[in-house]
mmCIF file of C-alpha atoms and ligand atoms in Angstrom:
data_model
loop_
_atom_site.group_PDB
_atom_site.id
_atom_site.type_symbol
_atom_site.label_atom_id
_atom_site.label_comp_id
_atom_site.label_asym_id
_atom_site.label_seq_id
_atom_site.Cartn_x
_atom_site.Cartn_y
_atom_site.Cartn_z
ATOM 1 C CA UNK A 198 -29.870 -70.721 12.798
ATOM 2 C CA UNK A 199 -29.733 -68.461 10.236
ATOM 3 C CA UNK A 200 -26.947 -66.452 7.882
ATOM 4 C CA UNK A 201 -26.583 -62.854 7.730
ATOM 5 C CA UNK A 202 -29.395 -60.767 6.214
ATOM 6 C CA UNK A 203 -26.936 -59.851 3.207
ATOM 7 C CA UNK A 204 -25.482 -63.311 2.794
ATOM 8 C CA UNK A 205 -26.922 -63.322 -0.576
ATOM 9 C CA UNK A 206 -27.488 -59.433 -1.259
ATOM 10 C CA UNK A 207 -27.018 -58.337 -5.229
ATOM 11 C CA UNK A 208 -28.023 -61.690 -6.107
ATOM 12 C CA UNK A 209 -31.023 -63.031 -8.667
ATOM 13 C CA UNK A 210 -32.184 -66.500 -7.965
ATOM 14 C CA UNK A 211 -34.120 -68.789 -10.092
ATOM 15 C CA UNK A 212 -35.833 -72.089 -8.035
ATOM 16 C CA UNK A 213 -37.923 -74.253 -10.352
ATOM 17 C CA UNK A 214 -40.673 -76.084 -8.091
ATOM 18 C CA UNK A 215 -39.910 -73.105 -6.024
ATOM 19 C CA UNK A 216 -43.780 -73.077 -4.633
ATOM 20 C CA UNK A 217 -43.977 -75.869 -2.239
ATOM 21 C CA UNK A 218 -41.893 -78.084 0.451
ATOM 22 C CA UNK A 219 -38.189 -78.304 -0.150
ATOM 23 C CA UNK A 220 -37.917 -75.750 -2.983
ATOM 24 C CA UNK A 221 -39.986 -73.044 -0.855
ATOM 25 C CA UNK A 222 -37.813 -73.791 2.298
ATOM 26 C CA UNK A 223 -35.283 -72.558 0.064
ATOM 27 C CA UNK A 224 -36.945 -69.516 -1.238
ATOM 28 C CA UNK A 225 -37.768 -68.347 2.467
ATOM 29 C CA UNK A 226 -34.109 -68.823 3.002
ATOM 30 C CA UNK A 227 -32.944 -67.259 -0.001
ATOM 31 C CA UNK A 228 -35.550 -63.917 0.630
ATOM 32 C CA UNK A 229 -33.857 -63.954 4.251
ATOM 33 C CA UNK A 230 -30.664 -63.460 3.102
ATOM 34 C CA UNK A 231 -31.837 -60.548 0.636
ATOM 35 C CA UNK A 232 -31.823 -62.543 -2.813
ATOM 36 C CA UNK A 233 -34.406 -61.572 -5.636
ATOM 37 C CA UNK A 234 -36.605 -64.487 -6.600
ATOM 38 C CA UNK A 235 -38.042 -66.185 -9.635
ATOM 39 C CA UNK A 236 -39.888 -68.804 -8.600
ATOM 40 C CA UNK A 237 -41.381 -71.365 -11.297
ATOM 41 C CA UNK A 238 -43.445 -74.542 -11.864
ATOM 42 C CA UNK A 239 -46.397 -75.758 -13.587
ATOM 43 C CA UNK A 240 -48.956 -74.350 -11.116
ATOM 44 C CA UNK A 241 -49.524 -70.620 -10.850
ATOM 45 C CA UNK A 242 -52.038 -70.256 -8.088
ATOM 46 C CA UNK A 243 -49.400 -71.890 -5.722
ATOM 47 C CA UNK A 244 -46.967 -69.674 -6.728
ATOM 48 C CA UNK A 245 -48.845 -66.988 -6.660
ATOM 49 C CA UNK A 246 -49.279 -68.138 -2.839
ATOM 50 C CA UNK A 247 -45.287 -68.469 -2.129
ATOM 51 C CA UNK A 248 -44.855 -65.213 -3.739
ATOM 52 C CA UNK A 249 -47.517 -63.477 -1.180
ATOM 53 C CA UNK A 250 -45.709 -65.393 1.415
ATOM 54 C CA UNK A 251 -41.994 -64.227 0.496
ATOM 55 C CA UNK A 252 -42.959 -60.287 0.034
ATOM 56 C CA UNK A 253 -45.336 -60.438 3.198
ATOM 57 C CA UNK A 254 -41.508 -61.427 5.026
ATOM 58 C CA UNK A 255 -40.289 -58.819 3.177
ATOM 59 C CA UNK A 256 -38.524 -59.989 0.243
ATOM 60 C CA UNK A 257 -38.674 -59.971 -3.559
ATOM 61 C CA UNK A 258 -40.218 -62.464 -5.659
ATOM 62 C CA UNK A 259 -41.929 -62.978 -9.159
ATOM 63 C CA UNK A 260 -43.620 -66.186 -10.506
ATOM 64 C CA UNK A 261 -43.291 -67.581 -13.777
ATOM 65 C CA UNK A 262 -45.369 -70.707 -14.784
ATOM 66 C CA UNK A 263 -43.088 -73.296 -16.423
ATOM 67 C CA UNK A 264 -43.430 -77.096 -17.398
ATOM 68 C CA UNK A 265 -39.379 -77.802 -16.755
ATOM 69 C CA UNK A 266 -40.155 -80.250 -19.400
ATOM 70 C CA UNK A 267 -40.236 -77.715 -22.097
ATOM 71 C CA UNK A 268 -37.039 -76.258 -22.970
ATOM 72 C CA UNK A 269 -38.950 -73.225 -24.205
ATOM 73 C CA UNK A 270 -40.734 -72.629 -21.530
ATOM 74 C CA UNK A 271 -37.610 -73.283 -19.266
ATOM 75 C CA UNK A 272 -35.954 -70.265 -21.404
ATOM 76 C CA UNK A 273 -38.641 -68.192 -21.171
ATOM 77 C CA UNK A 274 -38.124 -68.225 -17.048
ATOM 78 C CA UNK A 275 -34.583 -67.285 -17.443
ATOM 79 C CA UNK A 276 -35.546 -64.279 -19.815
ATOM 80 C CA UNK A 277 -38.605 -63.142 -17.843
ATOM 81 C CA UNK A 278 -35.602 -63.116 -14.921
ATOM 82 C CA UNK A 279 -32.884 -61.115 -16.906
ATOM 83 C CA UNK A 280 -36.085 -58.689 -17.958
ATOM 84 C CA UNK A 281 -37.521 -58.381 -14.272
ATOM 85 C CA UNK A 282 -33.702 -57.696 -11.929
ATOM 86 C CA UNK A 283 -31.252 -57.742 -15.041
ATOM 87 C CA UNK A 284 -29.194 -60.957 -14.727
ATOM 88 C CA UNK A 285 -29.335 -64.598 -13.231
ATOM 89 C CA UNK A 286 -26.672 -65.211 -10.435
ATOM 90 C CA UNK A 287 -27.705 -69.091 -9.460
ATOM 91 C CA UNK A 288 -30.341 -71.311 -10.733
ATOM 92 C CA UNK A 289 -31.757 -74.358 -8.854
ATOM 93 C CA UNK A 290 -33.370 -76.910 -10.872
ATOM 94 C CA UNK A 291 -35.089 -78.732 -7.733
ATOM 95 C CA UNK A 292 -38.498 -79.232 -10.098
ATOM 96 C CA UNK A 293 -38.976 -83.429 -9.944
ATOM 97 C CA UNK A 294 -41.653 -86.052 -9.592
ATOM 98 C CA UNK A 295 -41.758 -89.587 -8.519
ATOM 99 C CA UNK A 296 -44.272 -91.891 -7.118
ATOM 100 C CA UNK A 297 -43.559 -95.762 -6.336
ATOM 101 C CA UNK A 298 -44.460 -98.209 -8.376
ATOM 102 C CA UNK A 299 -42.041 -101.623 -8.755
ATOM 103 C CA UNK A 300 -40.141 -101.525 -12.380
ATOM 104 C CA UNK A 301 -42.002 -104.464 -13.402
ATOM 105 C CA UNK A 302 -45.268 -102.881 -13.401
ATOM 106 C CA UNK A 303 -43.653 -99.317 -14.323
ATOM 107 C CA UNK A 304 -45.108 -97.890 -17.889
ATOM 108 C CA UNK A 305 -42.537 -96.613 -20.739
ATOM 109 C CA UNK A 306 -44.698 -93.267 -19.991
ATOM 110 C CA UNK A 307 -44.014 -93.250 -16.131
ATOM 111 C CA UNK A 308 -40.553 -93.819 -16.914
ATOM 112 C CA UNK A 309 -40.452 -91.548 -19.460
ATOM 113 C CA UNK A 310 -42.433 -88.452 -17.539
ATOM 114 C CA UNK A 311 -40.166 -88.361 -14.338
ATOM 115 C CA UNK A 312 -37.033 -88.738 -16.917
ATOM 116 C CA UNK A 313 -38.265 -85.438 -18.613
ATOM 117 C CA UNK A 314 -38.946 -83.711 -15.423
ATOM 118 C CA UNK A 315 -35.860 -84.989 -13.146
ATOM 119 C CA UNK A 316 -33.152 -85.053 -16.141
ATOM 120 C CA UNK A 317 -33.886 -83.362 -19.320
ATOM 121 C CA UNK A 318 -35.493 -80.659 -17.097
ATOM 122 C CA UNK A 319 -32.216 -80.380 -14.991
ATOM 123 C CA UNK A 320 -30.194 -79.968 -18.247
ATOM 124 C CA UNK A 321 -32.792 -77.171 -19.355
ATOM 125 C CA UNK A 322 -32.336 -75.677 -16.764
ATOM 126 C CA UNK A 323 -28.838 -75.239 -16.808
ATOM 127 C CA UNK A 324 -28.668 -75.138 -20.760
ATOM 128 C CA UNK A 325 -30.995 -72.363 -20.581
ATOM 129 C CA UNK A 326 -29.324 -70.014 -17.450
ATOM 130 C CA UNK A 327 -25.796 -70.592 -18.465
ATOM 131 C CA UNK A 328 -25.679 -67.432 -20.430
ATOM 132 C CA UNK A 329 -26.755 -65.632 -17.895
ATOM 133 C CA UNK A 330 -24.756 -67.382 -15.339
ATOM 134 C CA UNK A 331 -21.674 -66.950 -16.995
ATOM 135 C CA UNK A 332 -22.411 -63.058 -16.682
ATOM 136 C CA UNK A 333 -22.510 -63.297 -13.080
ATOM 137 C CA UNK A 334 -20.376 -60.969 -10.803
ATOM 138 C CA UNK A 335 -20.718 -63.261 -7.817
ATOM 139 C CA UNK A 336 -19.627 -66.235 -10.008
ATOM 140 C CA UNK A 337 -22.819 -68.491 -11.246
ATOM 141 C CA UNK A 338 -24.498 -70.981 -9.310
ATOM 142 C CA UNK A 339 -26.017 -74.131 -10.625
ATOM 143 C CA UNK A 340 -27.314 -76.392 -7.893
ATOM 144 C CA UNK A 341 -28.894 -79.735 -8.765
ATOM 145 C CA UNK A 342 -31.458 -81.223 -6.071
ATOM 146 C CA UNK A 343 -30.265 -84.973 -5.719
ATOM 147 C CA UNK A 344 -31.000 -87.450 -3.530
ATOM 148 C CA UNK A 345 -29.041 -90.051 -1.319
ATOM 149 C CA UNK A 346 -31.257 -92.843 -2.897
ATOM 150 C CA UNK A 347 -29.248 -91.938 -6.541
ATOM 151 C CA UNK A 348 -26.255 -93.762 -4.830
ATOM 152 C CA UNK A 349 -27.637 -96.856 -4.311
ATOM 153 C CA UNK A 350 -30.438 -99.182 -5.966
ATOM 154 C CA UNK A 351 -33.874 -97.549 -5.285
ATOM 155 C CA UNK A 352 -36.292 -100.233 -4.990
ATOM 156 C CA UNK A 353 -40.065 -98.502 -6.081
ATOM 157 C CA UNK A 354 -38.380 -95.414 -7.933
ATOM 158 C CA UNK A 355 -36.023 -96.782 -10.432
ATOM 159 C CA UNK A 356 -36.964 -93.931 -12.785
ATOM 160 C CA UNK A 357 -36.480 -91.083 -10.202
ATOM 161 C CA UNK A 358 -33.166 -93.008 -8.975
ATOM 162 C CA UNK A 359 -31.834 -93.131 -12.617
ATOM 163 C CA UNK A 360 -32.715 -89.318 -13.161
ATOM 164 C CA UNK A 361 -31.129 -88.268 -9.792
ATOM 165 C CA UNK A 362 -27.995 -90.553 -10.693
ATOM 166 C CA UNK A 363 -28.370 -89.151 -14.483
ATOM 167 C CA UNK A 364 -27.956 -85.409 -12.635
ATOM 168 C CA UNK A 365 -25.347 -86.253 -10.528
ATOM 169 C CA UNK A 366 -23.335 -87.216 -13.511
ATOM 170 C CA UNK A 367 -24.137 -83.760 -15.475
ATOM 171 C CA UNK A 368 -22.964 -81.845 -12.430
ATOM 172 C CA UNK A 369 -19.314 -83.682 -12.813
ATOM 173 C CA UNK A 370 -19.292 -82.995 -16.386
ATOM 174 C CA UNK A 371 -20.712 -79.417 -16.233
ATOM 175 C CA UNK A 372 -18.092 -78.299 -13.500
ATOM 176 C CA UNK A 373 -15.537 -79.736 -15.891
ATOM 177 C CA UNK A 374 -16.860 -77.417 -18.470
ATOM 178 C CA UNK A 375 -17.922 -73.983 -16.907
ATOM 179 C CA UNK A 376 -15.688 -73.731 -13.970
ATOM 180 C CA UNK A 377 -13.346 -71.686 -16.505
ATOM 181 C CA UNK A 378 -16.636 -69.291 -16.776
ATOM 182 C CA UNK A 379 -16.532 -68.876 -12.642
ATOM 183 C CA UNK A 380 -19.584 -71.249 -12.465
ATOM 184 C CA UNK A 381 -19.795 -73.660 -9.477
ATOM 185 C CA UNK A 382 -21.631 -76.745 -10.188
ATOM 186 C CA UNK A 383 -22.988 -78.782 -7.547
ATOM 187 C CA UNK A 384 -25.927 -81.106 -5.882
ATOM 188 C CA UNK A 385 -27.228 -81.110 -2.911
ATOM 189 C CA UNK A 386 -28.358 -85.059 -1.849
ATOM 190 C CA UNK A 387 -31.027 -84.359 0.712
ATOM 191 C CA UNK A 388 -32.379 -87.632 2.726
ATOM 192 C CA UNK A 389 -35.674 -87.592 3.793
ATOM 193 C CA UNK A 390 -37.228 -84.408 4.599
ATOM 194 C CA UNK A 391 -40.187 -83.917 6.882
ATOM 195 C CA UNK A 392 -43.310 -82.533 6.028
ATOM 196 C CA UNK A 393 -43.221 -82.782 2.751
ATOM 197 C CA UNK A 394 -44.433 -84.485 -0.986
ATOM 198 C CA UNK A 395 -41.797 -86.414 -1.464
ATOM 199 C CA UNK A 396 -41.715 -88.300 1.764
ATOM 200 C CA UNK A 397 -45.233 -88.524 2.190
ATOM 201 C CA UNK A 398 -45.202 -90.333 -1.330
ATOM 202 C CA UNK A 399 -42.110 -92.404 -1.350
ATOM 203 C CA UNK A 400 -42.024 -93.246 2.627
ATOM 204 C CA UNK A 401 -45.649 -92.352 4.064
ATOM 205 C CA UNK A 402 -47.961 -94.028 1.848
ATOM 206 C CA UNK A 403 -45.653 -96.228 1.137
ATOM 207 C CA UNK A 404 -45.844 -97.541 4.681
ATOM 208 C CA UNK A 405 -41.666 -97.271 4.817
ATOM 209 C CA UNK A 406 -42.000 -94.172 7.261
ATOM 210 C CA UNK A 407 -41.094 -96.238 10.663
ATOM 211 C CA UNK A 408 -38.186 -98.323 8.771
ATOM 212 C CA UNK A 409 -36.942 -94.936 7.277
ATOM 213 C CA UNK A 410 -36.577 -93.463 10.633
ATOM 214 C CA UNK A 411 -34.724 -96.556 12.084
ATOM 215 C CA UNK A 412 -32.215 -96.288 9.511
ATOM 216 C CA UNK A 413 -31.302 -92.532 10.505
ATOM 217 C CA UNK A 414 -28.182 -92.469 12.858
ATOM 218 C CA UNK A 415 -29.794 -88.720 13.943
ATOM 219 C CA UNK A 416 -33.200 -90.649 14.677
ATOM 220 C CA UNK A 417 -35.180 -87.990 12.725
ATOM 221 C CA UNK A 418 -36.499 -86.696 9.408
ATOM 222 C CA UNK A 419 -34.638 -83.422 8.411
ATOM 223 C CA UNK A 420 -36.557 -80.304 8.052
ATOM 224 C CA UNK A 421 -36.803 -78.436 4.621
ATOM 225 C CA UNK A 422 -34.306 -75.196 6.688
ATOM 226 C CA UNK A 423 -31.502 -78.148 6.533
ATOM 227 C CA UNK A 424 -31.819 -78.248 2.788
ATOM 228 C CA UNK A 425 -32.359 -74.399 2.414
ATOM 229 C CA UNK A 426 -29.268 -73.921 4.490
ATOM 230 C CA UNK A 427 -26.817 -75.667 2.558
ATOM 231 C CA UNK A 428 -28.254 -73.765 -0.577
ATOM 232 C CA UNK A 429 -27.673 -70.534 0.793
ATOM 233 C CA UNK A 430 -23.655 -71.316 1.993
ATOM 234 C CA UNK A 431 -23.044 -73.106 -1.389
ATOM 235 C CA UNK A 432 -24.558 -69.533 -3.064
ATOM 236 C CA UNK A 433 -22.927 -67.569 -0.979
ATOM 237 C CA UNK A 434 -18.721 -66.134 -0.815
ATOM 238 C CA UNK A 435 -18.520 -68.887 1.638
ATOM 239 C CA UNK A 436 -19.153 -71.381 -0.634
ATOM 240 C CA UNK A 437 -17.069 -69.949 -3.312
ATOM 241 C CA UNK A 438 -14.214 -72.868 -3.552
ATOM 242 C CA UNK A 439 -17.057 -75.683 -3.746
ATOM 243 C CA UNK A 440 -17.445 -76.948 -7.104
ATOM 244 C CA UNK A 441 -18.552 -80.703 -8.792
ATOM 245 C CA UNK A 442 -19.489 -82.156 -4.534
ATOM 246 C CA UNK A 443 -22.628 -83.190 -3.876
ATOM 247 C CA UNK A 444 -23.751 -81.837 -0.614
ATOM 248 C CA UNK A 445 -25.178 -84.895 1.805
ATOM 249 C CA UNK A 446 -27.287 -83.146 4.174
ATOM 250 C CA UNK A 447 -28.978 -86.693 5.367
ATOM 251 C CA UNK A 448 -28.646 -86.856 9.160
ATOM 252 C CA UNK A 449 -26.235 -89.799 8.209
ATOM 253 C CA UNK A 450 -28.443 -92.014 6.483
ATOM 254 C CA UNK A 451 -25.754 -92.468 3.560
ATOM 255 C CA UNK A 452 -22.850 -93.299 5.289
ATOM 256 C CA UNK A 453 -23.682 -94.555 8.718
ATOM 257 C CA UNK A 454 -27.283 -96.321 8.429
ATOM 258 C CA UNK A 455 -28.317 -97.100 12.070
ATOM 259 C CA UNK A 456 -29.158 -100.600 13.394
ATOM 260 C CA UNK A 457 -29.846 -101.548 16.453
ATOM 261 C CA UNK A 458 -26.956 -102.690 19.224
ATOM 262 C CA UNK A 459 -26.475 -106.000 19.185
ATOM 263 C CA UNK A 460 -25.353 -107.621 22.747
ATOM 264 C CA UNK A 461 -23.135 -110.346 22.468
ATOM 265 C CA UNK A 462 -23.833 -113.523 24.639
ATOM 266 C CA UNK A 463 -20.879 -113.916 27.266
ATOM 267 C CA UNK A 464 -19.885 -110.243 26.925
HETATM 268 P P1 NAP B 247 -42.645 -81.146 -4.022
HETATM 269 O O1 NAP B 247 -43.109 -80.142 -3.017
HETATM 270 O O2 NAP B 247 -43.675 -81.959 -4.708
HETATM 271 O O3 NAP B 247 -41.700 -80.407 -5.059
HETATM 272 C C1 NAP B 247 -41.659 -80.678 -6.412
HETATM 273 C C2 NAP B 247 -41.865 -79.368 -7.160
HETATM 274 O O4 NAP B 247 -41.597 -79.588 -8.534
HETATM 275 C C3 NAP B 247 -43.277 -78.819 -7.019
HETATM 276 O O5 NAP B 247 -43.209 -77.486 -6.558
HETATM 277 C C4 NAP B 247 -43.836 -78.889 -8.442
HETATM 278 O O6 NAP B 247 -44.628 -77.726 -8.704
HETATM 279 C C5 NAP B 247 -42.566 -78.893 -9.286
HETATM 280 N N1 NAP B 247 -42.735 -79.605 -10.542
HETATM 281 C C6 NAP B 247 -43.087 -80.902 -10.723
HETATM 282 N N2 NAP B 247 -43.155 -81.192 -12.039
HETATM 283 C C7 NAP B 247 -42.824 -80.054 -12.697
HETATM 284 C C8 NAP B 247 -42.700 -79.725 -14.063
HETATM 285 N N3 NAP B 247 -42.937 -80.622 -15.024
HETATM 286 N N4 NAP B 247 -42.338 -78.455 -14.391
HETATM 287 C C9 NAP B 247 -42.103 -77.524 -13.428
HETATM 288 N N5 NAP B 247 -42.188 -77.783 -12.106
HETATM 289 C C10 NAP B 247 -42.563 -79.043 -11.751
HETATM 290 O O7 NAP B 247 -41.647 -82.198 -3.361
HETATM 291 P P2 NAP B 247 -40.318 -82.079 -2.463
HETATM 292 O O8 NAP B 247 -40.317 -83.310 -1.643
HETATM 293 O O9 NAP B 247 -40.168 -80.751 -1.839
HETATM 294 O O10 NAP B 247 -39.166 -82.268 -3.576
HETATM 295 C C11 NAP B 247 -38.322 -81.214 -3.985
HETATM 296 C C12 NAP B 247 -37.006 -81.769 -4.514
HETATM 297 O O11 NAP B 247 -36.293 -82.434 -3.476
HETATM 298 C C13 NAP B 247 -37.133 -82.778 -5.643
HETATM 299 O O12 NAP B 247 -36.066 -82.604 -6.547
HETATM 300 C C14 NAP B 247 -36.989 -84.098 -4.927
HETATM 301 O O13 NAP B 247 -36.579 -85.139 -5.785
HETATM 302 C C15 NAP B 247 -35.929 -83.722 -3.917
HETATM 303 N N6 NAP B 247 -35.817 -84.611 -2.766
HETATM 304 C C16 NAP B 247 -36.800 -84.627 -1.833
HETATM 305 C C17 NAP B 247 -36.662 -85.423 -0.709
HETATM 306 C C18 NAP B 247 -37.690 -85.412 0.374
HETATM 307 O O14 NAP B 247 -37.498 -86.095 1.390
HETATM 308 N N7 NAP B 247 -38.762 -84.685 0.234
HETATM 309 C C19 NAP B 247 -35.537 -86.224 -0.566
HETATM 310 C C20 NAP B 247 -34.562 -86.208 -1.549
HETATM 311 C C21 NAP B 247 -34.698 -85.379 -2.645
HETATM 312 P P3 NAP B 247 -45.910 -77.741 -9.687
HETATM 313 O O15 NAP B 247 -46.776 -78.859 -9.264
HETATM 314 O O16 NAP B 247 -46.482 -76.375 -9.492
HETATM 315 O O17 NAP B 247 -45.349 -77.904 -11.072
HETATM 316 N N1 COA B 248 -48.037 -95.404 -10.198
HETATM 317 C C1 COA B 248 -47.830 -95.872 -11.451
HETATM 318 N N2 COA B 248 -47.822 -95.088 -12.555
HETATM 319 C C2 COA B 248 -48.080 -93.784 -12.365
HETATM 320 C C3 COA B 248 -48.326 -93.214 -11.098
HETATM 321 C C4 COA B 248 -48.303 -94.091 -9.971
HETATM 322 N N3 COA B 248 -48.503 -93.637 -8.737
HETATM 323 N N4 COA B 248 -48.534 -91.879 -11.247
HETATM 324 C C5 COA B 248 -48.426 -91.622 -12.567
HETATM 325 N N5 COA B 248 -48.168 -92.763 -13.241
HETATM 326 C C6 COA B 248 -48.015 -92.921 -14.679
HETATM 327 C C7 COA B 248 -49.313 -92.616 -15.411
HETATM 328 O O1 COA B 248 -50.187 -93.730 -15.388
HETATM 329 C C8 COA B 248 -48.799 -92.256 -16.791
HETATM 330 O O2 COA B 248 -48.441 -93.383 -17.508
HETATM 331 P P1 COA B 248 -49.462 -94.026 -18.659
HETATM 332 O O3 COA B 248 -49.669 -92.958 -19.698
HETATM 333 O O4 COA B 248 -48.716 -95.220 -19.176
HETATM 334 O O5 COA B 248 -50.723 -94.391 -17.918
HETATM 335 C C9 COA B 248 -47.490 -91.533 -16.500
HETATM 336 O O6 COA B 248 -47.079 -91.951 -15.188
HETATM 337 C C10 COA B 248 -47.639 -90.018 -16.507
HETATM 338 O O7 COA B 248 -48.660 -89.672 -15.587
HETATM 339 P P2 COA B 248 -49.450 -88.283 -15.672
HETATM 340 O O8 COA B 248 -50.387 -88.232 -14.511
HETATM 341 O O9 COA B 248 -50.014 -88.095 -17.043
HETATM 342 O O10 COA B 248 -48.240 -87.242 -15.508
HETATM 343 P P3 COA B 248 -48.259 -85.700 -15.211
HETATM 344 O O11 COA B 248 -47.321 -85.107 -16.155
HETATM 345 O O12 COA B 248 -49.652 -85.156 -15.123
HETATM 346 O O13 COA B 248 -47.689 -85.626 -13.672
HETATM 347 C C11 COA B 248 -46.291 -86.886 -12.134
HETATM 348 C C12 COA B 248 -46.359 -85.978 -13.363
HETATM 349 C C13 COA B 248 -46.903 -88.241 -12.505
HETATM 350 C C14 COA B 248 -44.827 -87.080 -11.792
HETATM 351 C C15 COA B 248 -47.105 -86.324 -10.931
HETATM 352 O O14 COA B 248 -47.049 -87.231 -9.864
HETATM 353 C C16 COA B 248 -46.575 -84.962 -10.449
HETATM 354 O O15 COA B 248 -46.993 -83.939 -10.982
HETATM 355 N N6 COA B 248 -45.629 -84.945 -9.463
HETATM 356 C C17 COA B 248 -45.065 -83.696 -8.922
HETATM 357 C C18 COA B 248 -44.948 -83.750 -7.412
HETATM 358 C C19 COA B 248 -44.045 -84.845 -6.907
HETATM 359 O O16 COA B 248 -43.932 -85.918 -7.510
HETATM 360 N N7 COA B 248 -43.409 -84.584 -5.770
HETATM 361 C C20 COA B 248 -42.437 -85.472 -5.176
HETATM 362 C C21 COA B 248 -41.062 -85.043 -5.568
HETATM 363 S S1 COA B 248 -39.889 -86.197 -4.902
#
């Protein structure tokens, strides 16, 4: 399935981590439904690659190399943006790392580096395109990429699960504050998504990938498109009256975990 080839036509669209797996589903969707690209992250040759990708389809894309860490270098994104197409209509701060590793064992410098990249680069992000944003004609975007696993304890990733709850919280209190500048705030909480980093890290090696896949009602991992779809309705004028949600695109996981029947003797 996808939206109409002008579902986000006149529209500038920053994705940090942009390059690879979720963030790159997203930019494919995004080109498809005629948006103009910034894509940026820490490694250049990869985006390079996404960028060759996106115009070969027929879209419009630049890359920026950025350590989301770096507020400057965050800023410097947004300006190379307003330079390149003349504005910033939605940003998506989707940038994060994790890896698993129990708290007790967890150094202040692990927690600290996937705080800077999951949080304080979230707020960066937004800190740095809100100008911009507020400028919009479509009314801004901001879109935060969550997870389900912020909801609940996170046993392996309590950094990247106090982050993702950290962001969930700044989307609450940044609708609160730019929806008066036409600015829609929101997350999307993806569950595990097939084929890529994150659940080769936190579920593959791991060795969690059967016991994940039991616990999805929809008895499968989703595919980046599922992610990059709810992105493009919450960017588009469909999504116009969605502000401060956070979008569960999980195949259920959250809110109906499947087990298996149980028969009861005598029944
Ligand atoms: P991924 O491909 O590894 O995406 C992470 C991206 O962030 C990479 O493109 C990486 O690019 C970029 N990045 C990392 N550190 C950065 C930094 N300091 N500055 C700038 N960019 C940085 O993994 P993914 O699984 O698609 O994850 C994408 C998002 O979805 C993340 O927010 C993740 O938490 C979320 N998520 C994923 C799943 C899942 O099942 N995969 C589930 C829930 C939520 P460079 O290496 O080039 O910097
Ligand atoms: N287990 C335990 N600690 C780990 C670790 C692991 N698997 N990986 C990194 N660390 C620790 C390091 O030992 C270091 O702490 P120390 O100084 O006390 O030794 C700290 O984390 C920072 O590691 P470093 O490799 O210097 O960070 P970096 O800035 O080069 O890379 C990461 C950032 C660690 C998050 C890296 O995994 C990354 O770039 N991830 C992006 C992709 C990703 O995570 N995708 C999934 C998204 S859900």
């Amino acid at each position: 399935m996808t939206f109409s080839k002008d579902a986000l036509a006149g529209r500038v669209a920053i994705i940090t981590g942009g390059g690879s797996g979720i963030g790159f589903g997203i930019a494919k969707a995004f080109a498809s439904a005629s948006a103009k690209l910034v894509l940026a992250s820490r490694n250049e040759e990869r985006l390079q690659g996404a960028v060759e990708e996106i115009t070969e389809m027929g879209g419009e894309a630049i890359a920026v190399q950025a350590d989301v860490r770096d507020y400057d270098s965050v800023a410097r994104v947004v300006q190379t943006a307003v330079e390149t197409y003349g504005g910033v209509d939605v940003m998506i701060a989707n940038a994060a790392g994790n890896f698993v590793v129990p708290a007790a064992d967890m150094s202040p410098n692990a927690w600290k580096t996937v705080i800077d990249i999951d949080l304080n680069g979230t707020f960066y992000c937004a800190r740095a395109a809100y100008p911009a944003l507020k400028e919009s004609e479509f009314g801004g975007r901001f879109i935060a990429i969550s997870t389900t696993r912020a909801l609940e304890g996170w046993p392996g990733c309590a950094h990247a699960g106090a982050a993702k709850a950290g962001i969930m919280s700044l989307i609450r209190t940044l609708t609160g504050e730019w929806g008066k500048d036409g600015i829609r705030c929101n997350t999307i909480a993806p569950g595990a998504i097939g084929d890529t980093e994150g659940v080769k890290r936190i579920y593959e090696d791991a060795g969690r990938k059967a016991n994940e896949l039991s616990s999805i009602p929809l008895g499968e991992f989703g595919k980046t498109t599922d992610i990059a779809n709810a992105a493009v309705f919450l960017c588009s004028d469909a999504g116009a009256y969605v502000a401060g949600a956070d979008l569960v695109v999980d195949g259920g996981r959250n809110r109906g975990r499947a087990s298996p029947i149980v028969s009861v003797p005598g029944k």
